XYZ file of C-alpha atoms in Angstrom:
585
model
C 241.356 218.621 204.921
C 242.098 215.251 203.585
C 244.574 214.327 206.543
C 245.195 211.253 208.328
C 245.333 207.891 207.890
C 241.742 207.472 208.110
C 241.265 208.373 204.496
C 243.835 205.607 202.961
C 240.820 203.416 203.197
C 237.538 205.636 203.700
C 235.958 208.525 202.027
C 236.573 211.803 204.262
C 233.541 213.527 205.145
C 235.066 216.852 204.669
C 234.647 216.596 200.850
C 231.487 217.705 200.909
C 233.247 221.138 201.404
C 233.990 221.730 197.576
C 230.777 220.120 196.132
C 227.682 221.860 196.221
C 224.650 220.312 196.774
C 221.320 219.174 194.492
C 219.876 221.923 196.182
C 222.449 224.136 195.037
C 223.621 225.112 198.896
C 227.185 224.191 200.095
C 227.197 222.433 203.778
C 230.230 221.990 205.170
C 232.085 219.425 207.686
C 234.972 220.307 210.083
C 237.519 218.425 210.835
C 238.090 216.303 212.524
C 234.710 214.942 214.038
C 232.793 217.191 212.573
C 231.627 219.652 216.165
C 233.109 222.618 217.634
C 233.346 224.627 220.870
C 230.270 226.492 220.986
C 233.006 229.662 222.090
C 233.803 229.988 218.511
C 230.116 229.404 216.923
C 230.196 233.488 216.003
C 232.965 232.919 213.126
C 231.731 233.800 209.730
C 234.828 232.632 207.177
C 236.462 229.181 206.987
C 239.909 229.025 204.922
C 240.144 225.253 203.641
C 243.298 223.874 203.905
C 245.516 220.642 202.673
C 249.429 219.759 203.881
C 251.748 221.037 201.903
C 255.210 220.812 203.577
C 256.027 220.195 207.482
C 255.216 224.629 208.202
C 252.835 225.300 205.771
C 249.144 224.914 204.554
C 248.033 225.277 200.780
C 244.293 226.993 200.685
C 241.934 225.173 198.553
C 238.523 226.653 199.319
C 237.035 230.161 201.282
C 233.464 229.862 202.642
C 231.631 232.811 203.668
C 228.679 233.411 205.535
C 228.904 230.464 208.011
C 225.506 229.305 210.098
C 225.953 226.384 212.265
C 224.140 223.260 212.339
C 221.872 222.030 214.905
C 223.938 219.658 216.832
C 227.492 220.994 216.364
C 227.907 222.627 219.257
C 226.093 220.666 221.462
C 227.960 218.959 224.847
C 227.808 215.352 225.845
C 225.507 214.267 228.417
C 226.647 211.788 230.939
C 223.684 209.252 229.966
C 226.306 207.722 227.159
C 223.052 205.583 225.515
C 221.588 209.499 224.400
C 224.618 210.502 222.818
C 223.606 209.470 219.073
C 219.932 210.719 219.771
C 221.272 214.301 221.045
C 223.436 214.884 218.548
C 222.239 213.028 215.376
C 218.587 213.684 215.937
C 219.143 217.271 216.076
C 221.192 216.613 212.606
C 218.410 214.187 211.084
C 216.063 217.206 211.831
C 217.998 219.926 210.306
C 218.965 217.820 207.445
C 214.973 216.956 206.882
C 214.357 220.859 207.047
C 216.665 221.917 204.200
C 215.111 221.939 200.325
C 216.036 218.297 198.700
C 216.936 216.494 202.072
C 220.665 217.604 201.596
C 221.527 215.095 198.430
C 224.470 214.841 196.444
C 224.164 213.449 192.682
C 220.740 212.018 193.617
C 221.734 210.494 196.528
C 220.857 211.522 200.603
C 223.926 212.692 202.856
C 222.840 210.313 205.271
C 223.240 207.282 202.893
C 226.740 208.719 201.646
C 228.330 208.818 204.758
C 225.425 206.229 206.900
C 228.795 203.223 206.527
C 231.483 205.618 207.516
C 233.292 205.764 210.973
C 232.776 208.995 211.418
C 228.783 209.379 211.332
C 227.382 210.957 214.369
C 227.648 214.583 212.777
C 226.883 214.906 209.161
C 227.680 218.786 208.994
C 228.721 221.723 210.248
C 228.117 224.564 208.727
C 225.297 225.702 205.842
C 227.780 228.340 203.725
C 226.328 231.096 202.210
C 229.316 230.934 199.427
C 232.236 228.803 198.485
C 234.864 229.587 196.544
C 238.177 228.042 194.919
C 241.446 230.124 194.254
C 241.180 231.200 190.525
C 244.657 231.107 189.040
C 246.801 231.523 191.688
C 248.125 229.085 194.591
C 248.020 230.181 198.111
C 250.023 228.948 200.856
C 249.969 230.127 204.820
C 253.419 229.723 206.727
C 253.823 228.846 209.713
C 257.663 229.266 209.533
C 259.078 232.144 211.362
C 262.374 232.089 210.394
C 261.617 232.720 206.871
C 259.506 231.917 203.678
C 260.213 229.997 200.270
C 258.349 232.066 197.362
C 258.590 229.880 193.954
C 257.174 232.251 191.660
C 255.273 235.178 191.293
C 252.008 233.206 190.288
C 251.981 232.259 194.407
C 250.128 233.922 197.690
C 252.539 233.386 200.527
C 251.092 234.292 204.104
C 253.229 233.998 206.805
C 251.458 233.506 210.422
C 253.955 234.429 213.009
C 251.465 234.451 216.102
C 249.832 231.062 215.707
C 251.176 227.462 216.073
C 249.896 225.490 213.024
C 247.188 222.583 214.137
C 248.442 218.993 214.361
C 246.243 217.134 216.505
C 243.077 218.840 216.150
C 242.978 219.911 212.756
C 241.709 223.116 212.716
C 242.887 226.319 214.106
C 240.599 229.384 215.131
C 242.019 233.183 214.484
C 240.951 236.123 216.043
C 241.594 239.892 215.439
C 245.019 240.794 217.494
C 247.121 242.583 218.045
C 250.665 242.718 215.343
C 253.678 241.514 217.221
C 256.331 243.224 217.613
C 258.437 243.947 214.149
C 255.175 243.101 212.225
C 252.918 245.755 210.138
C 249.767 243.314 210.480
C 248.657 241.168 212.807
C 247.978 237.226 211.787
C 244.190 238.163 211.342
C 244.470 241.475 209.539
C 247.366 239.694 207.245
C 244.726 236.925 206.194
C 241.913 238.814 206.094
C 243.711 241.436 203.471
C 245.658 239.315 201.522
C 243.754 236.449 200.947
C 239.742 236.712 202.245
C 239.652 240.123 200.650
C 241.508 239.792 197.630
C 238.710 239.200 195.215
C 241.556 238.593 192.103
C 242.368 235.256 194.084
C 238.746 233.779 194.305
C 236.203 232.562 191.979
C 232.939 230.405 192.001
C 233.205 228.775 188.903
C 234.710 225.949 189.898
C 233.020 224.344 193.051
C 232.126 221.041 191.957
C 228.865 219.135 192.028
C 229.159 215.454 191.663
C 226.945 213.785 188.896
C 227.172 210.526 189.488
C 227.015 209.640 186.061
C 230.497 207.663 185.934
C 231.353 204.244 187.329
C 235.396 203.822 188.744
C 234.045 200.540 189.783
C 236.589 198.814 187.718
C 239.467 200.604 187.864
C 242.283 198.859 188.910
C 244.515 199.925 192.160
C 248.137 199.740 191.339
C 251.068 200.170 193.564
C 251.362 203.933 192.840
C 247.664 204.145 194.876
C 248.245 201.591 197.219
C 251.932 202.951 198.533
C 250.692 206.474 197.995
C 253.634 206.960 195.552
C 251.841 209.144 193.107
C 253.744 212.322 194.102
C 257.105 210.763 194.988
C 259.453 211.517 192.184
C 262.310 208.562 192.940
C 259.693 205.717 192.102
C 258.388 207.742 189.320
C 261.861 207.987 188.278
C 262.301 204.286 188.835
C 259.386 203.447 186.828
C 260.193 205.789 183.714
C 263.930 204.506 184.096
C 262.270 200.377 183.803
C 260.055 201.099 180.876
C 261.968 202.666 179.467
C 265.048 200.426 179.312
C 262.804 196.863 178.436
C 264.075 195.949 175.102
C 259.944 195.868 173.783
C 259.520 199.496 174.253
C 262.884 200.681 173.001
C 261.103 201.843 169.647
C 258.337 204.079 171.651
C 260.956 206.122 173.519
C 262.993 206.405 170.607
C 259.704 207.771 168.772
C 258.933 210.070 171.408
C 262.350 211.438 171.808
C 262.930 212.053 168.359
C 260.235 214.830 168.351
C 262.410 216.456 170.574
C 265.661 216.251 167.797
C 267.683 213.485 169.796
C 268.249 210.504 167.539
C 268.584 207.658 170.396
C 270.392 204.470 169.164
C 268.781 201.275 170.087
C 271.180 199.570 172.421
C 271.097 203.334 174.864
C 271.456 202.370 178.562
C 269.115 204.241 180.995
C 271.082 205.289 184.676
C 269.566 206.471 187.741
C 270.639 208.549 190.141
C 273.684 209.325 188.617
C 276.326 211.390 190.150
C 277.232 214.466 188.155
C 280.942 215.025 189.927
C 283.386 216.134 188.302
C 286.910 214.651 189.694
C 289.057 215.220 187.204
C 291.651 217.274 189.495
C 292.379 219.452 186.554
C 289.260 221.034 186.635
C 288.792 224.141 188.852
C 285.846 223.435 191.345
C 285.293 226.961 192.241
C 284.985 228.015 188.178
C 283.048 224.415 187.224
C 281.024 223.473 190.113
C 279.930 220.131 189.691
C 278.018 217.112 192.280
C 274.562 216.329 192.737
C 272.889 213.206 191.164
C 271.054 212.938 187.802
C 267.578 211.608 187.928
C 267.702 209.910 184.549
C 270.634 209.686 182.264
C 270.016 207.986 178.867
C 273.142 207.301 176.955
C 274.635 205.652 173.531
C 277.044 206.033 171.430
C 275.679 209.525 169.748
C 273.552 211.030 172.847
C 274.160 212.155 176.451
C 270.718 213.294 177.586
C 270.486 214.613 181.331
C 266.703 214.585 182.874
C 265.376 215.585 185.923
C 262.352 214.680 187.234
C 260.553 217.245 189.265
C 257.029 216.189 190.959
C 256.656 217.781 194.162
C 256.417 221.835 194.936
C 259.583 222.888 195.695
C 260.881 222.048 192.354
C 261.893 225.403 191.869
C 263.542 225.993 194.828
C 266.563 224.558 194.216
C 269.904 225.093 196.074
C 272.804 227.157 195.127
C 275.945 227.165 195.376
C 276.371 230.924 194.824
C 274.993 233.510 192.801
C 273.133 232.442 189.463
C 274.425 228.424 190.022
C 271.807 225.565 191.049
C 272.066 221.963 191.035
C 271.083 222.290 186.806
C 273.732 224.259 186.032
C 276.121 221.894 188.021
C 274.993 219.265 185.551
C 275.305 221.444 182.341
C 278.747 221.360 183.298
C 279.283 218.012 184.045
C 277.786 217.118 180.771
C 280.010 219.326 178.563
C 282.981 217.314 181.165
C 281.666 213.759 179.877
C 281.488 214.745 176.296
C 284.421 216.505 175.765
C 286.251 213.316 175.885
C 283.580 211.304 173.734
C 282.434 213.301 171.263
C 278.425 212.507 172.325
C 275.938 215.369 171.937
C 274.136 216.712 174.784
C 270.882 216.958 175.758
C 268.939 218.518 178.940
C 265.417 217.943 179.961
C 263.368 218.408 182.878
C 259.719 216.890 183.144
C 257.587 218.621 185.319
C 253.305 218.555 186.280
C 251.899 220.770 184.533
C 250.447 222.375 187.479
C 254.145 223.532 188.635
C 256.001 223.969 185.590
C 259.315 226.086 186.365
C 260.133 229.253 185.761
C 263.976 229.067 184.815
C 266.317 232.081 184.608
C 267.473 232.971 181.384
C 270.970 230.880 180.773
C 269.384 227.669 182.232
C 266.168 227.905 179.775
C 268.870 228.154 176.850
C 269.917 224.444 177.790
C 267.134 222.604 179.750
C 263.933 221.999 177.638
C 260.687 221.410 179.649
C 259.024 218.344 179.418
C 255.159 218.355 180.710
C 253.118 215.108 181.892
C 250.932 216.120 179.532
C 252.917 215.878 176.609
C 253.877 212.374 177.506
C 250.441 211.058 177.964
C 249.252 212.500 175.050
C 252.394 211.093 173.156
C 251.237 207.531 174.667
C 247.649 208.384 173.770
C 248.096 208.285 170.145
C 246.223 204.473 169.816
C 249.691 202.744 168.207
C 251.611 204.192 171.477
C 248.899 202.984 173.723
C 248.623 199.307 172.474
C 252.292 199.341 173.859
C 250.878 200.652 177.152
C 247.648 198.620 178.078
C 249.902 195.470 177.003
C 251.213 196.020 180.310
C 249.574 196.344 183.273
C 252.718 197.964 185.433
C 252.907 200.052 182.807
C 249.409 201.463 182.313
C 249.682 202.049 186.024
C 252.578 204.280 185.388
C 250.694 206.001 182.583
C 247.613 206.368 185.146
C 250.017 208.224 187.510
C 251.419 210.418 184.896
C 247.995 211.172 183.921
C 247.368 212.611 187.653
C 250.032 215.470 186.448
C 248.717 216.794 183.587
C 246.007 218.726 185.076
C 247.073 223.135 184.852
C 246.312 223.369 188.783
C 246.556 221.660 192.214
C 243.031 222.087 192.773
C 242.562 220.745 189.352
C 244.131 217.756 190.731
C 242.243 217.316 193.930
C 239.165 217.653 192.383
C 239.247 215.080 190.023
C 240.361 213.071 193.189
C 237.540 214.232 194.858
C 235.211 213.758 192.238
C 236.704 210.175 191.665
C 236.248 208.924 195.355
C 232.898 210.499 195.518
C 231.719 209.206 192.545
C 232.305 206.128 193.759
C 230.608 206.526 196.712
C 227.686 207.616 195.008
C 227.432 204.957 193.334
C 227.619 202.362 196.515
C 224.756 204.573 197.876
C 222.762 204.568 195.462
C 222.902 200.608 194.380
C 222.431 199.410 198.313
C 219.065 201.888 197.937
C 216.337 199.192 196.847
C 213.435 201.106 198.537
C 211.460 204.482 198.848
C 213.497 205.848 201.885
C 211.349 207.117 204.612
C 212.258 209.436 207.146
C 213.560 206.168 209.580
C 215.794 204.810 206.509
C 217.324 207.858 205.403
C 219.360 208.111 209.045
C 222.052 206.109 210.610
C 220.290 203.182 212.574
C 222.302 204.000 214.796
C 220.707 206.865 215.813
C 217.245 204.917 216.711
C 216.291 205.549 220.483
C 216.413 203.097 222.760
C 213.024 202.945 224.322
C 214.953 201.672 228.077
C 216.240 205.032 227.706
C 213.976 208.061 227.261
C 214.728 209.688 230.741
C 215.388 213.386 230.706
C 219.339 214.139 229.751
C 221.247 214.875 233.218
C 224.245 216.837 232.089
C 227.416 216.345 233.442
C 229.494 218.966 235.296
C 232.101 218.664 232.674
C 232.491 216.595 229.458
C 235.084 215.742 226.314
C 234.689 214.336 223.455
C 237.985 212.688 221.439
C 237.222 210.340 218.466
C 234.838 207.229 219.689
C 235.706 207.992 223.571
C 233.963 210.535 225.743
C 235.384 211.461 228.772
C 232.327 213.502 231.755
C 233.234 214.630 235.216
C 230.062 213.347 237.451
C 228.588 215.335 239.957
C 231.218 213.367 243.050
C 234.220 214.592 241.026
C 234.875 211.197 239.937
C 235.801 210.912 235.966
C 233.692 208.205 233.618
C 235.367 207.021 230.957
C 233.428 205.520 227.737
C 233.771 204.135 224.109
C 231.069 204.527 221.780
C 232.392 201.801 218.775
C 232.161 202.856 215.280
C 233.521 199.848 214.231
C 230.763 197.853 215.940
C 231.540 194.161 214.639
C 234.885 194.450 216.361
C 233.648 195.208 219.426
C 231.300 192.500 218.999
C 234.067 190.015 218.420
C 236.031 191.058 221.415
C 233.030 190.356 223.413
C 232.697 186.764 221.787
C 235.946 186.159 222.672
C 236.382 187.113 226.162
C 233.414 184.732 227.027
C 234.275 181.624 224.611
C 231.580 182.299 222.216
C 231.853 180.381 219.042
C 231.124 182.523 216.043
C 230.653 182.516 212.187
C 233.033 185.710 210.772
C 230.590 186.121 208.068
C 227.160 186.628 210.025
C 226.173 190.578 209.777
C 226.850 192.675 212.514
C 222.986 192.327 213.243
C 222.841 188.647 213.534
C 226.083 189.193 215.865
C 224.658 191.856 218.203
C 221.441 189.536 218.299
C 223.008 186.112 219.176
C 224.991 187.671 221.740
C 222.579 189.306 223.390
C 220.262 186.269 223.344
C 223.010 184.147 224.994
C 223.679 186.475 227.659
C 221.673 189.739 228.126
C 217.927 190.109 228.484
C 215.650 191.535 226.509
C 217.335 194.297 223.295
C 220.060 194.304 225.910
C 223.426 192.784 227.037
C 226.523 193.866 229.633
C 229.451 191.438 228.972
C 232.236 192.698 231.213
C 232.699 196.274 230.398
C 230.814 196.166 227.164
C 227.128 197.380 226.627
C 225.673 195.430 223.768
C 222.341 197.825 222.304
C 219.944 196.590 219.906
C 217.710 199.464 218.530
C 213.891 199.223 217.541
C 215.464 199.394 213.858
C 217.078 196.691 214.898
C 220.853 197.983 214.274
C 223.217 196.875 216.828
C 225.407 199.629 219.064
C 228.224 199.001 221.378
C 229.710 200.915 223.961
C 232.192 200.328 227.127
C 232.559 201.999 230.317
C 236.268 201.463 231.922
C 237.042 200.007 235.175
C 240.352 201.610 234.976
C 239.706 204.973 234.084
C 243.381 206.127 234.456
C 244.240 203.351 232.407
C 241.425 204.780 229.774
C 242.650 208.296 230.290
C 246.469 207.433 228.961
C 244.840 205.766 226.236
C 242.962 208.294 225.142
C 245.826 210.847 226.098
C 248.420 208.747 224.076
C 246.070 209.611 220.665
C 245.766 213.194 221.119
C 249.279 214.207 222.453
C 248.757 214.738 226.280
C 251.299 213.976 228.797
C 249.685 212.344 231.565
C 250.749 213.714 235.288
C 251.680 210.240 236.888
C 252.334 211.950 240.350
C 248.510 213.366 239.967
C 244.988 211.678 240.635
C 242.632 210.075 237.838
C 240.230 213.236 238.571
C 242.972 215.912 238.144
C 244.261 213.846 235.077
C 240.944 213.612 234.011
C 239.538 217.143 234.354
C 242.651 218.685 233.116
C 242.416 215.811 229.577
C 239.054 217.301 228.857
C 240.114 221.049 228.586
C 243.160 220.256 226.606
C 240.762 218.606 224.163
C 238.303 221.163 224.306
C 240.499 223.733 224.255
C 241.539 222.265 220.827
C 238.409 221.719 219.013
């Protein structure tokens, strides 16, 4: 969940997988368009997972008691003009069927999702239960060669059978046999240690958004826009800024005092600073020393040594031999520096308070822990936060300090969640002016063309990947075609392969229309390769069917990480491009 670059500037239909309902049921939406092979419709448990490192998947959410949806299994047929009515009819219907019309804070999931890219499935699966880990964080591990527990507070499930997902998204296991060397198989491993451990799970808190907040105006800084909340060097860099500008000098002295260092005005603020020792007449195998100091605030009086830990491995730090890490290597660099100076040192680390380290015994005598939390609430006190909201780079920094203060990951993610969604709600619900009826609640785009009411031929053999579907026709020959979800530039591209002046602000209506005025016939028009549709609602659709279907089939092959046979035919290409997709849905 919550993968790809799709979501840096649209709302991911999976979220609906942690919120429940008006109608108090959870649906749910697999990644990533939503369908699956109808080979795996018997599966009755969905793990929901997020990225946590390059091997390994951090569970958010276990539903139980999955039923599919009408329309999530279902094939494409070769008439490319029915796809939207086979599949998001069958959806509309369902969706009509269930208590409430499947609404979320008030507002239908057809409207919530009716702008987004991905909208020809609206869900999955009806859940008979969703839950969220309780107080524990869970992690599966695709790394054979080993795992990295941080503390005893974490689930670590290593899969040493399966490859973990990359293209598709999702990943389907199956009781197995254990390999060789291994007391349970992949299956059995999950199913004990996490599905059945009831001390992991709890139903408390599965959200349900209320709509009852506006984010309209918040502000997007850097942080959000560079997706820098989590990335500890420009936090450091930030910290390390406001806290050397000579106007806030008298905050961080504040706050520091409460922690008994006395800062002098005129301290200097380093980063990155390297903690080698290389005075020769210091024994490196006795004093190990090196590494580089996040944040090192000195004066005449203080030496303090932070480091700034964000991310999950923060406790995973490397040694250099038994009972030394890279914080005891600056503990002695320290007592080095002020040997010679007389200064009195200090050692911090700051740390989210969802992943606040566990330090062994000699280290916790030195290092003090620093939370987020007690920052922001330091800058909350209304004196501290004049300081802040007098500038805006620095309330930006407070609002991504404030995104590590929550006690848990999933803490974290849902008030994400909740934010975005919110937000979304609150689009819906404004562009609403009028009772919807059964026609207004769906995607137009799923309006039937009257033209095309025939009885669905199926094709021998058919893929879908993203906006491109890919059938094998009765000859043998393959079909390549592009259903647009972004329809207006499509439209556009059809303008301007036949010279056609246009205004960039008319609606994608009054584009479809004009065009198909100037050069189709009746709600229809075929520019090149390009199928302009307009509906009885009078939404527009696009699709194209390829001349060059090889040429289609490496495009298509290029997104999902196929290698293309250039020594083969477009029909063995083709035909063997649709299983490998299939075979990863």
């Amino acid at each position: 969940m919550y993968a790809g670059d799709y979501l840096s500037s649209n709302l991911g239909h999976e979220i609906i997988n942690l919120f429940q309902a008006d109608n108090g049921h959870h649906y749910l939406y697999l990644n990533s368009s939503g369908n699956l092979n109808k080979a795996h419709e018997g599966l009755d448990i969905m793990l929901m997972v997020k990225a946590h490192s390059a091997d390994s998947f951090e569970v958010i959410g276990l539903a139980k008691g999955l039923h599919v949806a009408p329309g999530a299994t279902m094939t494409m047929p070769r008439d490319i003009s029915q796809k939207v009515d086979l599949i998001s009819r069958a959806q509309r219907d369902y969706i009509a069927s269930e208590p409430g019309d499947v609404s979320y804070g008030g507002v239908s999931i057809l409207d919530i999702f009716n702008d987004a890219e991905q909208q020809n499935i609206f869900i999955t699966y009806k859940a008979d239960k969703v839950l969220v880990p309780s107080n524990r964080r869970i992690f599966l591990q695709y790394d054979k060669n080993g795992l990295n527990k941080f503390d005893n507070k974490e689930v670590i499930v290593a899969l040493k059978s399966h490859n973990m997902p990359r293209t598709s998204l999702k990943s389907y296991i199956y009781p197995e046999e254990s390999i060789d060397g291994e007391q349970l198989s992949d299956y059995d491993n999950i199913l004990t240690n996490i599905v059945e451990n009831a001390d992991l799970w709890t139903d408390k808190a599965v959200w349900k958004p209320l709509c009852n907040k506006s984010t309209a105006n918040q502000r997007i800084s850097l942080f959000d826009i560079c997706k820098m909340r989590d990335d500890e060097n420009r936090v450091s860099n930030a910290l390390a800024y406001f806290m050397s500008l000579e106007q806030y000098r008298p905050l961080w002295i504040k706050f520091f005092g409460y922690y008994g260092v006395h800062l002098h005005n005129n301290y200097n603020v380093g980063r990155e600073i390297s903690s080698k020792i290389t005075d020769e007449s210091i024994d490196p195998a006795r004093y190990p020393s090196g590494g580089r100091i996040d944040l090192l605030i000195e004066d005449s009086g203080n030496f303090v040594v932070i480091e700034n830990k964000i991310k999950s491995d923060i406790n995973n730090v490397k040694s250099d031999g038994e009972g030394m890490n890279q914080l005891h290597r600056y503990i002695n660099f320290a007592r080095h520096k002020v040997s010679a100076t007389g200064q009195t040192p200090y050692f911090f680390i700051i740390a989210p308070n969802y992943n606040i380290p566990l330090l062994d015994e000699d280290t916790s005598k030195r290092y003090r822990i620093i939370t987020y939390r007690d920052i922001c609430e330091f800058l909350d006190e209304p004196t501290n936060m004049a300081a802040v909201e007098s500038d805006w780079n620095f309330r930006a920094l407070y609002d991504v300090m404030k995104w590590h203060t929550f006690d848990s990951p999933n803490e974290y993610l849902r008030y994400e969640m909740q934010e975005k969604f919110e937000q979304r709600l609150k689009t819906a619900s404004s562009s609403i002016s009028a009772p919807k009826t059964e026609t207004s609640k769906l995607s137009n785009a799923i309006e039937k063309n009257n033209k095309k009411q025939s009885v669905l031929n199926m094709a021998k053999k058919s893929a879908i990947s993203g906006e491109y579907i890919i059938t094998v026709e009765d000859s043998g020959s393959i079909r390549v075609c592009k259903i647009y979800d972004n329809v207006k530039a499509s439209l556009r591209e059809c303008a301007e392969a036949k010279g056609f002046e246009y205004d960039p602000n008319w609606t994608t209506r009054q584009f479809g229309s004009k065009l198909i005025k100037e050069f189709g016939e009746g709600n229809e028009a075929t520019i090149g390769e390009y199928t302009i549709v307009k509906r009885d609602s009078g939404s527009i659709e696009t699709y194209r069917t390829y001349d060059n279907t090889l040429g289609a089939l490496r495009e298509i092959a290029s997104k999902v990480g196929f290698n293309i046979n250039e020594s083969s035919n477009t029909r063995q290409n083709g035909s063997k491009l649709i299983d490998f997709i299939n075979s990863n849905k």
